[in-house]
Coordinates of C-alpha atoms in Angstrom, one line a residue:
M1 CA 22.2 151.9 78.2
S2 CA 24.8 150.2 80.3
L3 CA 24.0 148.2 83.4
V4 CA 25.9 150.6 85.6
S5 CA 23.8 153.6 84.3
I6 CA 20.6 151.7 85.0
L7 CA 21.7 150.8 88.5
V8 CA 22.7 154.4 89.3
I9 CA 19.4 155.7 88.0
L10 CA 17.5 153.1 90.1
L11 CA 19.6 153.9 93.2
V12 CA 19.0 157.7 92.9
T13 CA 15.3 157.2 92.3
M14 CA 14.8 154.8 95.1
A15 CA 16.8 157.0 97.5
A16 CA 14.7 160.0 96.6
L17 CA 11.5 158.1 97.0
A18 CA 12.6 156.5 100.2
L19 CA 13.4 159.9 101.7
A20 CA 10.1 161.4 100.5
R21 CA 7.9 158.5 101.4
P22 CA 9.5 156.6 104.3
Q23 CA 6.1 155.5 105.7
M24 CA 5.7 153.3 102.6
G25 CA 8.8 151.3 103.5
M26 CA 9.9 149.0 100.7
G27 CA 6.8 146.9 100.5
G28 CA 4.9 145.9 97.3
L29 CA 2.8 149.1 97.4
G30 CA 5.8 151.2 98.0
M31 CA 8.8 151.0 95.7
G32 CA 8.0 147.5 94.3
G33 CA 4.6 148.5 93.1
M34 CA 6.0 151.4 91.3
G35 CA 8.6 149.3 89.6
M36 CA 11.5 151.0 91.3
Y37 CA 13.1 147.6 92.1
G38 CA 13.3 147.1 88.3
M39 CA 10.8 144.2 88.3
G40 CA 8.2 145.3 90.7
G41 CA 7.9 143.8 94.2
M42 CA 9.5 140.5 93.2
G43 CA 12.6 142.4 92.1
G44 CA 13.4 143.1 95.7
M45 CA 13.9 139.3 96.3
M46 CA 15.9 138.9 93.1
N47 CA 18.3 141.8 93.9
P48 CA 20.3 141.2 97.1
Y49 CA 21.9 144.6 96.9
M50 CA 18.5 146.4 97.1
N51 CA 17.4 144.0 99.8
M52 CA 20.5 144.7 101.9
M53 CA 20.4 148.5 101.3
Y54 CA 16.7 149.1 101.9
R55 CA 15.1 146.2 103.7
M56 CA 17.5 146.3 106.6
P57 CA 17.2 150.0 107.5
Y58 CA 13.4 149.8 107.3
Y59 CA 12.8 146.4 108.9
G60 CA 15.7 146.3 111.3

């Protein structure tokens, strides 16, 4: 599986979950805990694209 395919799948999955469960935000128990960052909660810190796309809308 190419890196692009993995990123697309992660983006679609995260977008769907973010829309379905916005009250969870993007905290460790939300996407991170479910591994949607790719590496759990820590993945959010390792991936600046996910940080920019999801942390800013939820945390201002």
